[in-house]
């Protein structure tokens, strides 16, 4: 059993000040596999003080120095991919193949993308009017990350902060501390100065709120539910800090009759069920042109029935359990709600899959004949549950897709380049994938509306951690004789 009873503050692992123990559970067995000691507001104070001290010198490092740190972090993460994958699989239930290749593998891939972004970044440049713009690191940053893609979100916050010369305090999800501890070890191995990166384990009320309210934090970056994101914003408002939010989604997947249905329907169902449906950008609303609706239903049903569910410790393309009992019960309640609302059950349904009497496993579920005003079409379920909604015209599809509180991602399947262009331009979403091709590492990720207000990835990710300073051109003033000495 793993015991995590220390926080990483000012370059060392140090005991906390009065926090309670929290069990680390394996979602497949429901067994306790470890314990993490949660932090307190006093631990946040120590971490912020360390980050503030280190900011004085780290903010003055050169781009070349910071590129060296990022490359060293990339190498450390690559060396620990198997360890990271094992930790993620154990603590949140991701199948080991997915946990190693996609979950753990995204760490070094994000590092490479931020290296490229920093190499292209200009810290100072001229405006057409002759004034100079300088981009300065914002200061000490508070970072709060979720459990569903733990290293992806840690990398998307920590790396851009470090890249531009900011310092940070990270609060990972209390449910996935094992992977966060390995990330902190990689930061240490990369040789970053003490205090630049700090990690405090904790929950939202105890540590998250203390960070949001802390007067010495210049910004908060949060990924999680829309409800929790609103709380971070409220807590941060009194100290007028910048807040960047990446929140929920209910992403529409528009399938037109001229698409390659055999390919795109199966791929769309698999994409919805990826990570057991625990993805904020999962395509959970499939909008289908009525002329091919019956054919798509048949293909979707077959894809759902072919979706294997199995032990996450096994290699393969199956899906694993949901991450905890609370999420299991919520997904079960939403499946029952779909039945109560009158949607037609096409595959799956309530209860565990056959052969499972423990663990938070659920049946991959598809509802057909869903209307967009049903709760299952409007609320983020965060499980392997797909809603299929018919539409009649292109305009109808766009209207239904945009009729959502969320706007994180959207998906378009069509054989027409012209239609792909028209539809993608009108969708109110931060990321639009077309015929299975989405955004690459280094592109911005974030949403419209209740899906948040920030962008992560590449050059746009760097900008979240920068302040803008304008000043006259000293060179031009010197040329004009405005100074008496160099």
Tab-separated table of C-alpha atoms in Angstrom:
chain	number	residue	atom	x	y	z
A	1	UNK	CA	0.000	0.000	0.000
A	2	UNK	CA	1.372	3.392	-1.032
A	3	UNK	CA	1.560	6.118	1.607
A	4	UNK	CA	1.778	9.726	0.375
A	5	UNK	CA	2.184	11.738	3.561
A	6	UNK	CA	4.345	14.599	2.280
A	7	UNK	CA	3.930	17.569	-0.069
A	8	UNK	CA	6.588	18.806	-2.490
A	9	UNK	CA	7.407	22.349	-1.335
A	10	UNK	CA	10.522	24.424	-2.038
A	11	UNK	CA	12.335	21.547	-3.702
A	12	UNK	CA	11.858	18.919	-0.964
A	13	UNK	CA	9.195	16.470	0.207
A	14	UNK	CA	7.942	17.812	3.513
A	15	UNK	CA	5.261	16.823	6.022
A	16	UNK	CA	2.059	18.806	6.091
A	17	UNK	CA	0.518	20.777	8.916
A	18	UNK	CA	-2.495	18.981	10.280
A	19	UNK	CA	-4.153	17.464	7.213
A	20	UNK	CA	-6.379	14.370	7.259
A	21	UNK	CA	-5.755	11.055	5.516
A	22	UNK	CA	-7.695	10.207	2.343
A	23	UNK	CA	-7.938	6.679	0.879
A	24	UNK	CA	-6.667	5.921	-2.633
A	25	UNK	CA	-9.036	3.346	-4.143
A	26	UNK	CA	-8.716	1.031	-7.123
A	27	UNK	CA	-11.907	1.423	-9.197
A	28	UNK	CA	-11.793	-2.136	-10.549
A	29	UNK	CA	-11.511	-3.915	-7.207
A	30	UNK	CA	-12.891	-1.211	-4.887
A	31	UNK	CA	-9.885	-2.002	-2.664
A	32	UNK	CA	-7.777	0.629	-0.947
A	33	UNK	CA	-4.330	0.750	-2.539
A	34	UNK	CA	-2.893	3.689	-0.643
A	35	UNK	CA	-3.383	6.773	1.476
A	36	UNK	CA	-2.673	10.411	0.799
A	37	UNK	CA	-2.468	13.058	3.497
A	38	UNK	CA	-4.432	16.102	2.403
A	39	UNK	CA	-3.016	19.553	2.871
A	40	UNK	CA	-4.349	22.597	4.683
A	41	UNK	CA	-4.378	26.343	4.179
A	42	UNK	CA	-1.117	26.484	6.151
A	43	UNK	CA	0.510	24.168	3.603
A	44	UNK	CA	-0.755	26.414	0.803
A	45	UNK	CA	0.802	29.415	2.544
A	46	UNK	CA	4.180	27.658	2.697
A	47	UNK	CA	4.008	26.617	-0.954
A	48	UNK	CA	2.993	30.080	-2.150
A	49	UNK	CA	5.772	31.690	-0.110
A	50	UNK	CA	8.323	29.327	-1.682
A	51	UNK	CA	6.991	30.059	-5.175
A	52	UNK	CA	7.059	33.798	-4.529
A	53	UNK	CA	10.694	33.686	-3.378
A	54	UNK	CA	11.750	31.654	-6.401
A	55	UNK	CA	9.868	33.940	-8.796
A	56	UNK	CA	12.315	36.774	-8.119
A	57	UNK	CA	15.143	34.867	-9.805
A	58	UNK	CA	13.300	32.400	-12.050
A	59	UNK	CA	11.382	35.175	-13.798
A	60	UNK	CA	14.738	36.576	-14.935
A	61	UNK	CA	16.025	33.343	-16.468
A	62	UNK	CA	16.683	33.320	-20.188
A	63	UNK	CA	14.589	31.526	-22.752
A	64	UNK	CA	17.545	29.244	-23.399
A	65	UNK	CA	17.689	28.244	-19.731
A	66	UNK	CA	13.969	27.496	-19.598
A	67	UNK	CA	14.137	25.477	-22.816
A	68	UNK	CA	16.789	23.368	-21.109
A	69	UNK	CA	14.489	22.721	-18.148
A	70	UNK	CA	11.590	21.755	-20.429
A	71	UNK	CA	13.742	19.342	-22.401
A	72	UNK	CA	15.037	17.796	-19.181
A	73	UNK	CA	11.452	17.406	-17.928
A	74	UNK	CA	10.472	15.791	-21.229
A	75	UNK	CA	13.293	13.262	-20.863
A	76	UNK	CA	12.354	12.502	-17.247
A	77	UNK	CA	8.715	11.901	-18.206
A	78	UNK	CA	9.707	9.649	-21.093
A	79	UNK	CA	11.830	7.563	-18.731
A	80	UNK	CA	8.880	7.111	-16.344
A	81	UNK	CA	6.098	6.353	-18.859
A	82	UNK	CA	5.537	2.802	-17.630
A	83	UNK	CA	5.529	3.871	-13.980
A	84	UNK	CA	3.155	6.716	-14.803
A	85	UNK	CA	0.828	4.452	-16.779
A	86	UNK	CA	0.728	1.892	-13.979
A	87	UNK	CA	-0.156	4.609	-11.461
A	88	UNK	CA	-2.930	6.094	-13.601
A	89	UNK	CA	-4.418	2.681	-14.307
A	90	UNK	CA	-4.430	1.765	-10.621
A	91	UNK	CA	-5.838	5.029	-9.264
A	92	UNK	CA	-8.494	5.957	-11.854
A	93	UNK	CA	-9.177	2.717	-13.734
A	94	UNK	CA	-7.864	3.512	-17.209
A	95	UNK	CA	-6.973	0.320	-19.108
A	96	UNK	CA	-3.217	-0.131	-18.993
A	97	UNK	CA	-2.707	0.202	-22.760
A	98	UNK	CA	-4.562	3.524	-22.775
A	99	UNK	CA	-2.931	4.595	-19.509
A	100	UNK	CA	0.587	4.130	-20.853
A	101	UNK	CA	0.183	5.180	-24.480
A	102	UNK	CA	-2.329	8.038	-24.277
A	103	UNK	CA	-2.509	9.110	-20.651
A	104	UNK	CA	1.156	8.884	-19.593
A	105	UNK	CA	2.416	9.414	-23.131
A	106	UNK	CA	0.845	12.847	-23.379
A	107	UNK	CA	3.318	14.240	-20.828
A	108	UNK	CA	6.453	14.151	-23.002
A	109	UNK	CA	4.410	15.017	-26.101
A	110	UNK	CA	3.099	18.189	-24.441
A	111	UNK	CA	6.639	19.013	-23.332
A	112	UNK	CA	7.858	18.763	-26.937
A	113	UNK	CA	5.015	21.031	-28.091
A	114	UNK	CA	5.821	23.647	-25.444
A	115	UNK	CA	9.495	23.531	-26.389
A	116	UNK	CA	8.481	24.371	-29.955
A	117	UNK	CA	6.121	27.128	-28.769
A	118	UNK	CA	8.764	28.683	-26.531
A	119	UNK	CA	11.373	28.559	-29.284
A	120	UNK	CA	9.017	30.598	-31.503
A	121	UNK	CA	7.937	32.948	-28.706
A	122	UNK	CA	9.102	36.577	-28.755
A	123	UNK	CA	9.393	38.172	-25.351
A	124	UNK	CA	9.614	41.642	-26.887
A	125	UNK	CA	8.505	43.078	-30.236
A	126	UNK	CA	7.547	46.355	-31.947
A	127	UNK	CA	4.073	47.595	-32.809
A	128	UNK	CA	3.402	49.360	-36.132
A	129	UNK	CA	3.252	52.658	-34.206
A	130	UNK	CA	6.810	52.139	-32.955
A	131	UNK	CA	5.947	51.241	-29.350
A	132	UNK	CA	7.432	48.129	-27.766
A	133	UNK	CA	5.416	45.251	-26.352
A	134	UNK	CA	7.069	43.132	-23.691
A	135	UNK	CA	5.566	39.882	-22.378
A	136	UNK	CA	6.403	39.276	-18.702
A	137	UNK	CA	5.576	36.173	-16.598
A	138	UNK	CA	2.443	36.860	-14.584
A	139	UNK	CA	3.794	35.746	-11.193
A	140	UNK	CA	2.877	32.867	-8.879
A	141	UNK	CA	0.152	30.653	-10.351
A	142	UNK	CA	-2.317	28.314	-8.651
A	143	UNK	CA	-3.115	25.216	-10.687
A	144	UNK	CA	-5.985	22.787	-9.983
A	145	UNK	CA	-6.285	19.619	-12.068
A	146	UNK	CA	-8.864	16.794	-12.355
A	147	UNK	CA	-8.689	13.005	-12.105
A	148	UNK	CA	-9.874	11.915	-15.565
A	149	UNK	CA	-6.753	12.799	-17.624
A	150	UNK	CA	-4.436	13.603	-14.725
A	151	UNK	CA	-1.078	14.069	-16.454
A	152	UNK	CA	-2.563	15.701	-19.523
A	153	UNK	CA	-3.985	18.500	-17.404
A	154	UNK	CA	-0.967	18.800	-15.120
A	155	UNK	CA	1.274	19.132	-18.179
A	156	UNK	CA	-1.043	21.677	-19.814
A	157	UNK	CA	-0.777	23.958	-16.781
A	158	UNK	CA	2.653	23.409	-15.253
A	159	UNK	CA	4.644	23.389	-18.494
A	160	UNK	CA	3.510	26.746	-19.932
A	161	UNK	CA	3.959	28.409	-16.551
A	162	UNK	CA	7.523	27.119	-16.295
A	163	UNK	CA	8.174	27.938	-19.965
A	164	UNK	CA	7.522	31.666	-19.583
A	165	UNK	CA	9.228	32.150	-16.215
A	166	UNK	CA	6.253	31.929	-13.857
A	167	UNK	CA	6.258	29.771	-10.716
A	168	UNK	CA	3.426	27.605	-9.471
A	169	UNK	CA	1.574	25.674	-6.809
A	170	UNK	CA	-0.258	22.570	-8.080
A	171	UNK	CA	-3.235	20.901	-6.410
A	172	UNK	CA	-3.926	17.661	-8.278
A	173	UNK	CA	-7.127	15.726	-7.719
A	174	UNK	CA	-7.078	13.961	-4.380
A	175	UNK	CA	-8.302	10.858	-6.231
A	176	UNK	CA	-5.215	10.618	-8.481
A	177	UNK	CA	-2.213	11.543	-6.309
A	178	UNK	CA	0.039	8.676	-7.436
A	179	UNK	CA	0.592	10.069	-10.934
A	180	UNK	CA	0.995	13.596	-9.580
A	181	UNK	CA	3.739	12.419	-7.204
A	182	UNK	CA	5.614	10.836	-10.119
A	183	UNK	CA	5.288	14.091	-12.074
A	184	UNK	CA	6.797	15.989	-9.132
A	185	UNK	CA	9.673	13.500	-9.043
A	186	UNK	CA	10.254	14.161	-12.747
A	187	UNK	CA	10.329	17.920	-12.132
A	188	UNK	CA	12.903	17.351	-9.397
A	189	UNK	CA	14.993	15.137	-11.687
A	190	UNK	CA	14.857	17.841	-14.378
A	191	UNK	CA	16.785	20.126	-12.013
A	192	UNK	CA	14.395	23.063	-11.775
A	193	UNK	CA	15.291	25.522	-9.006
A	194	UNK	CA	13.700	24.935	-5.612
A	195	UNK	CA	10.331	26.621	-5.197
A	196	UNK	CA	9.593	27.034	-8.894
A	197	UNK	CA	7.198	24.065	-8.799
A	198	UNK	CA	5.317	23.083	-5.641
A	199	UNK	CA	2.710	20.372	-5.074
A	200	UNK	CA	0.161	20.341	-2.270
A	201	UNK	CA	-2.197	17.369	-2.090
A	202	UNK	CA	-5.698	18.313	-1.028
A	203	UNK	CA	-9.382	18.628	-1.770
A	204	UNK	CA	-11.323	21.582	-3.128
A	205	UNK	CA	-12.727	22.998	0.133
A	206	UNK	CA	-9.463	22.662	2.043
A	207	UNK	CA	-6.718	23.479	-0.462
A	208	UNK	CA	-8.452	24.625	-3.646
A	209	UNK	CA	-10.351	27.438	-1.933
A	210	UNK	CA	-7.254	28.515	0.014
A	211	UNK	CA	-5.406	28.849	-3.282
A	212	UNK	CA	-8.211	30.743	-5.029
A	213	UNK	CA	-8.452	33.211	-2.160
A	214	UNK	CA	-4.719	33.616	-1.628
A	215	UNK	CA	-3.625	37.244	-2.119
A	216	UNK	CA	-0.148	36.291	-3.348
A	217	UNK	CA	-1.335	34.167	-6.254
A	218	UNK	CA	-1.515	36.157	-9.481
A	219	UNK	CA	-3.730	33.716	-11.338
A	220	UNK	CA	-5.711	30.491	-11.034
A	221	UNK	CA	-5.953	27.866	-13.752
A	222	UNK	CA	-8.670	25.280	-13.137
A	223	UNK	CA	-9.933	22.240	-15.014
A	224	UNK	CA	-13.061	20.486	-13.783
A	225	UNK	CA	-16.798	20.861	-13.570
A	226	UNK	CA	-18.591	24.068	-14.487
A	227	UNK	CA	-20.007	24.273	-10.968
A	228	UNK	CA	-16.556	24.069	-9.363
A	229	UNK	CA	-15.120	26.476	-11.931
A	230	UNK	CA	-17.705	29.071	-10.932
A	231	UNK	CA	-16.669	28.631	-7.301
A	232	UNK	CA	-13.007	29.203	-8.196
A	233	UNK	CA	-14.011	32.394	-10.004
A	234	UNK	CA	-16.003	33.656	-7.029
A	235	UNK	CA	-13.217	32.858	-4.574
A	236	UNK	CA	-10.658	34.569	-6.835
A	237	UNK	CA	-12.690	37.713	-7.441
A	238	UNK	CA	-11.854	39.447	-4.162
A	239	UNK	CA	-8.121	39.448	-4.940
A	240	UNK	CA	-8.691	40.368	-8.611
A	241	UNK	CA	-6.559	37.546	-9.951
A	242	UNK	CA	-6.698	36.179	-13.470
A	243	UNK	CA	-8.787	33.001	-13.802
A	244	UNK	CA	-8.465	30.523	-16.672
A	245	UNK	CA	-11.108	27.791	-16.800
A	246	UNK	CA	-11.409	24.574	-18.815
A	247	UNK	CA	-14.766	23.091	-17.877
A	248	UNK	CA	-17.413	20.635	-19.024
A	249	UNK	CA	-18.834	19.702	-22.379
A	250	UNK	CA	-21.713	18.054	-24.200
A	251	UNK	CA	-20.121	17.843	-27.598
A	252	UNK	CA	-22.201	17.347	-30.733
A	253	UNK	CA	-21.110	14.956	-33.483
A	254	UNK	CA	-22.863	15.821	-36.751
A	255	UNK	CA	-23.159	12.884	-39.155
A	256	UNK	CA	-24.391	13.693	-42.656
A	257	UNK	CA	-25.675	11.107	-45.112
A	258	UNK	CA	-22.751	11.674	-47.502
A	259	UNK	CA	-20.189	10.594	-44.869
A	260	UNK	CA	-18.411	7.243	-44.878
A	261	UNK	CA	-20.904	5.764	-42.433
A	262	UNK	CA	-19.251	2.368	-42.030
A	263	UNK	CA	-16.077	4.050	-40.820
A	264	UNK	CA	-17.252	7.132	-38.987
A	265	UNK	CA	-20.085	5.640	-36.925
A	266	UNK	CA	-17.949	2.915	-35.361
A	267	UNK	CA	-15.125	5.387	-34.759
A	268	UNK	CA	-17.560	7.885	-33.220
A	269	UNK	CA	-18.970	5.330	-30.800
A	270	UNK	CA	-15.465	4.275	-29.782
A	271	UNK	CA	-14.460	7.916	-29.318
A	272	UNK	CA	-17.482	8.503	-27.081
A	273	UNK	CA	-16.616	5.472	-24.952
A	274	UNK	CA	-12.876	6.275	-24.768
A	275	UNK	CA	-11.625	6.434	-21.169
A	276	UNK	CA	-15.037	4.999	-20.193
A	277	UNK	CA	-16.666	8.197	-21.439
A	278	UNK	CA	-14.826	10.272	-18.845
A	279	UNK	CA	-13.711	13.055	-21.144
A	280	UNK	CA	-14.986	16.635	-21.208
A	281	UNK	CA	-14.723	16.710	-25.021
A	282	UNK	CA	-16.319	13.303	-25.659
A	283	UNK	CA	-18.784	13.304	-28.607
A	284	UNK	CA	-21.799	12.351	-26.494
A	285	UNK	CA	-24.523	13.830	-28.739
A	286	UNK	CA	-24.626	12.135	-32.149
A	287	UNK	CA	-26.750	14.197	-34.539
A	288	UNK	CA	-27.744	12.126	-37.573
A	289	UNK	CA	-29.303	13.155	-40.874
A	290	UNK	CA	-32.725	11.538	-41.053
A	291	UNK	CA	-32.170	9.944	-44.470
A	292	UNK	CA	-29.434	7.705	-43.003
A	293	UNK	CA	-30.779	7.531	-39.449
A	294	UNK	CA	-31.820	3.856	-39.435
A	295	UNK	CA	-28.535	2.758	-41.008
A	296	UNK	CA	-26.558	4.721	-38.415
A	297	UNK	CA	-28.581	3.242	-35.555
A	298	UNK	CA	-27.760	-0.258	-36.763
A	299	UNK	CA	-24.053	0.557	-37.067
A	300	UNK	CA	-23.977	2.276	-33.662
A	301	UNK	CA	-25.715	-0.646	-31.953
A	302	UNK	CA	-23.212	-3.099	-33.418
A	303	UNK	CA	-20.309	-0.902	-32.319
A	304	UNK	CA	-21.655	-0.689	-28.764
A	305	UNK	CA	-22.218	-4.419	-28.558
A	306	UNK	CA	-18.654	-4.984	-29.795
A	307	UNK	CA	-17.208	-2.669	-27.134
A	308	UNK	CA	-15.434	-4.885	-24.609
A	309	UNK	CA	-15.390	-4.059	-20.896
A	310	UNK	CA	-12.645	-5.669	-18.845
A	311	UNK	CA	-10.080	-5.411	-16.081
A	312	UNK	CA	-7.923	-2.277	-16.598
A	313	UNK	CA	-4.831	-4.289	-15.652
A	314	UNK	CA	-5.176	-6.249	-18.914
A	315	UNK	CA	-3.637	-5.067	-22.187
A	316	UNK	CA	-6.054	-4.238	-25.006
A	317	UNK	CA	-8.625	-1.838	-26.367
A	318	UNK	CA	-11.385	-2.515	-23.839
A	319	UNK	CA	-12.801	0.088	-21.493
A	320	UNK	CA	-12.443	-0.089	-17.736
A	321	UNK	CA	-14.560	1.051	-14.785
A	322	UNK	CA	-15.673	4.515	-13.850
A	323	UNK	CA	-13.331	6.092	-11.355
A	324	UNK	CA	-15.423	5.880	-8.161
A	325	UNK	CA	-18.710	4.895	-6.573
A	326	UNK	CA	-20.198	8.382	-6.701
A	327	UNK	CA	-19.638	8.618	-10.454
A	328	UNK	CA	-20.989	5.088	-10.932
A	329	UNK	CA	-24.187	5.983	-9.115
A	330	UNK	CA	-24.571	9.216	-11.076
A	331	UNK	CA	-24.177	7.458	-14.422
A	332	UNK	CA	-26.648	4.755	-13.371
A	333	UNK	CA	-29.134	7.453	-12.382
A	334	UNK	CA	-28.704	9.230	-15.735
A	335	UNK	CA	-29.246	5.983	-17.671
A	336	UNK	CA	-32.456	5.414	-15.733
A	337	UNK	CA	-33.430	9.031	-16.394
A	338	UNK	CA	-33.031	8.453	-20.125
A	339	UNK	CA	-35.469	5.568	-19.926
A	340	UNK	CA	-37.882	7.657	-17.852
A	341	UNK	CA	-37.656	10.512	-20.365
A	342	UNK	CA	-38.792	8.175	-23.153
A	343	UNK	CA	-35.565	7.710	-25.089
A	344	UNK	CA	-35.245	4.345	-26.869
A	345	UNK	CA	-32.555	2.097	-25.420
A	346	UNK	CA	-30.461	0.896	-28.338
A	347	UNK	CA	-27.676	-0.824	-26.383
A	348	UNK	CA	-26.548	-1.301	-22.803
A	349	UNK	CA	-28.714	-0.017	-19.990
A	350	UNK	CA	-28.653	0.036	-16.197
A	351	UNK	CA	-26.431	-2.173	-14.083
A	352	UNK	CA	-22.992	-3.693	-14.425
A	353	UNK	CA	-21.942	-5.671	-17.502
A	354	UNK	CA	-22.370	-9.415	-17.335
A	355	UNK	CA	-19.619	-11.081	-15.319
A	356	UNK	CA	-18.892	-8.125	-13.034
A	357	UNK	CA	-20.159	-8.131	-9.466
A	358	UNK	CA	-17.713	-5.572	-8.092
A	359	UNK	CA	-15.869	-2.539	-9.377
A	360	UNK	CA	-17.460	0.542	-10.894
A	361	UNK	CA	-18.032	-1.017	-14.317
A	362	UNK	CA	-20.972	0.140	-16.430
A	363	UNK	CA	-22.592	-1.107	-19.602
A	364	UNK	CA	-21.739	0.907	-22.743
A	365	UNK	CA	-25.094	2.522	-23.447
A	366	UNK	CA	-26.734	4.162	-26.445
A	367	UNK	CA	-30.071	5.965	-26.505
A	368	UNK	CA	-31.870	6.590	-29.802
A	369	UNK	CA	-34.771	8.944	-30.628
A	370	UNK	CA	-33.438	11.493	-28.149
A	371	UNK	CA	-34.724	15.062	-28.296
A	372	UNK	CA	-32.319	17.852	-27.461
A	373	UNK	CA	-34.454	19.096	-24.580
A	374	UNK	CA	-34.032	15.858	-22.615
A	375	UNK	CA	-31.712	16.048	-19.625
A	376	UNK	CA	-29.553	13.245	-21.004
A	377	UNK	CA	-28.895	15.491	-24.028
A	378	UNK	CA	-28.159	18.607	-21.991
A	379	UNK	CA	-26.240	17.448	-18.918
A	380	UNK	CA	-22.715	16.089	-18.869
A	381	UNK	CA	-23.022	12.423	-17.858
A	382	UNK	CA	-19.281	11.596	-17.836
A	383	UNK	CA	-19.714	7.934	-18.640
A	384	UNK	CA	-20.028	5.695	-21.726
A	385	UNK	CA	-23.478	6.960	-22.646
A	386	UNK	CA	-24.297	8.180	-26.170
A	387	UNK	CA	-27.446	10.074	-27.208
A	388	UNK	CA	-28.533	9.895	-30.875
A	389	UNK	CA	-30.689	12.747	-32.203
A	390	UNK	CA	-32.119	12.945	-35.752
A	391	UNK	CA	-32.041	16.119	-37.872
A	392	UNK	CA	-33.523	17.062	-41.247
A	393	UNK	CA	-31.348	19.815	-42.738
A	394	UNK	CA	-27.880	21.262	-42.381
A	395	UNK	CA	-29.333	24.333	-40.692
A	396	UNK	CA	-31.291	22.093	-38.325
A	397	UNK	CA	-28.101	20.205	-37.380
A	398	UNK	CA	-26.211	23.407	-36.621
A	399	UNK	CA	-29.083	24.746	-34.539
A	400	UNK	CA	-29.304	21.576	-32.435
A	401	UNK	CA	-25.528	21.391	-32.023
A	402	UNK	CA	-25.344	24.987	-30.790
A	403	UNK	CA	-28.373	24.599	-28.523
A	404	UNK	CA	-26.282	23.728	-25.466
A	405	UNK	CA	-24.889	25.476	-22.430
A	406	UNK	CA	-21.521	24.022	-23.415
A	407	UNK	CA	-19.156	24.656	-26.302
A	408	UNK	CA	-15.954	22.732	-25.753
A	409	UNK	CA	-15.751	20.553	-28.865
A	410	UNK	CA	-17.725	19.505	-31.930
A	411	UNK	CA	-17.320	16.840	-34.594
A	412	UNK	CA	-18.377	16.859	-38.247
A	413	UNK	CA	-18.635	13.812	-40.540
A	414	UNK	CA	-19.294	14.554	-44.221
A	415	UNK	CA	-18.042	13.716	-47.692
A	416	UNK	CA	-18.323	17.349	-48.802
A	417	UNK	CA	-15.440	19.762	-48.238
A	418	UNK	CA	-17.799	22.683	-48.783
A	419	UNK	CA	-20.215	21.450	-46.126
A	420	UNK	CA	-17.367	20.741	-43.710
A	421	UNK	CA	-16.192	24.329	-44.146
A	422	UNK	CA	-19.678	25.854	-43.753
A	423	UNK	CA	-20.668	23.812	-40.741
A	424	UNK	CA	-17.374	24.090	-38.858
A	425	UNK	CA	-17.455	27.880	-39.161
A	426	UNK	CA	-20.923	28.052	-37.604
A	427	UNK	CA	-20.434	25.682	-34.691
A	428	UNK	CA	-20.026	27.428	-31.339
A	429	UNK	CA	-17.206	25.271	-30.027
A	430	UNK	CA	-13.543	25.782	-29.247
A	431	UNK	CA	-12.319	22.703	-31.133
A	432	UNK	CA	-13.916	21.191	-34.249
A	433	UNK	CA	-12.788	17.771	-35.522
A	434	UNK	CA	-13.612	16.835	-39.115
A	435	UNK	CA	-13.915	13.261	-40.382
A	436	UNK	CA	-11.970	11.934	-37.437
A	437	UNK	CA	-9.142	14.444	-37.584
A	438	UNK	CA	-8.865	16.670	-34.543
A	439	UNK	CA	-6.351	19.180	-33.234
A	440	UNK	CA	-2.682	18.317	-32.804
A	441	UNK	CA	-0.311	18.846	-29.881
A	442	UNK	CA	0.584	22.524	-29.741
A	443	UNK	CA	-2.858	23.751	-30.823
A	444	UNK	CA	-5.116	25.575	-28.354
A	445	UNK	CA	-7.693	23.608	-26.353
A	446	UNK	CA	-10.635	25.293	-24.646
A	447	UNK	CA	-14.264	26.156	-25.115
A	448	UNK	CA	-17.082	28.622	-25.514
A	449	UNK	CA	-19.898	29.404	-23.061
A	450	UNK	CA	-20.015	27.243	-19.905
A	451	UNK	CA	-17.079	25.184	-21.161
A	452	UNK	CA	-14.677	27.833	-19.920
A	453	UNK	CA	-12.720	30.927	-20.848
A	454	UNK	CA	-9.103	29.841	-21.228
A	455	UNK	CA	-6.922	28.109	-23.807
A	456	UNK	CA	-4.265	25.492	-23.192
A	457	UNK	CA	-1.602	24.286	-25.604
A	458	UNK	CA	1.182	25.814	-27.663
A	459	UNK	CA	1.527	29.574	-28.081
A	460	UNK	CA	-2.004	30.215	-26.779
A	461	UNK	CA	-1.159	28.257	-23.646
A	462	UNK	CA	1.888	30.439	-23.025
A	463	UNK	CA	-0.213	33.599	-23.285
A	464	UNK	CA	-2.338	32.567	-20.293
A	465	UNK	CA	0.722	33.013	-18.053
A	466	UNK	CA	1.974	36.313	-19.462
A	467	UNK	CA	1.312	39.967	-18.711
A	468	UNK	CA	1.497	42.609	-21.463
A	469	UNK	CA	3.709	45.665	-20.941
A	470	UNK	CA	3.896	48.557	-23.412
A	471	UNK	CA	6.689	51.142	-23.523
A	472	UNK	CA	8.271	53.500	-26.051
A	473	UNK	CA	11.194	52.316	-28.141
A	474	UNK	CA	14.339	53.227	-26.211
A	475	UNK	CA	16.436	52.658	-29.356
A	476	UNK	CA	14.328	55.177	-31.298
A	477	UNK	CA	14.525	57.670	-28.444
A	478	UNK	CA	18.322	57.262	-28.296
A	479	UNK	CA	18.587	57.792	-32.051
A	480	UNK	CA	16.615	61.003	-31.590
A	481	UNK	CA	19.039	62.228	-28.923
A	482	UNK	CA	16.625	61.819	-26.028
A	483	UNK	CA	19.348	60.316	-23.780
A	484	UNK	CA	22.720	61.727	-22.793
A	485	UNK	CA	24.474	58.365	-22.109
A	486	UNK	CA	24.142	54.779	-23.319
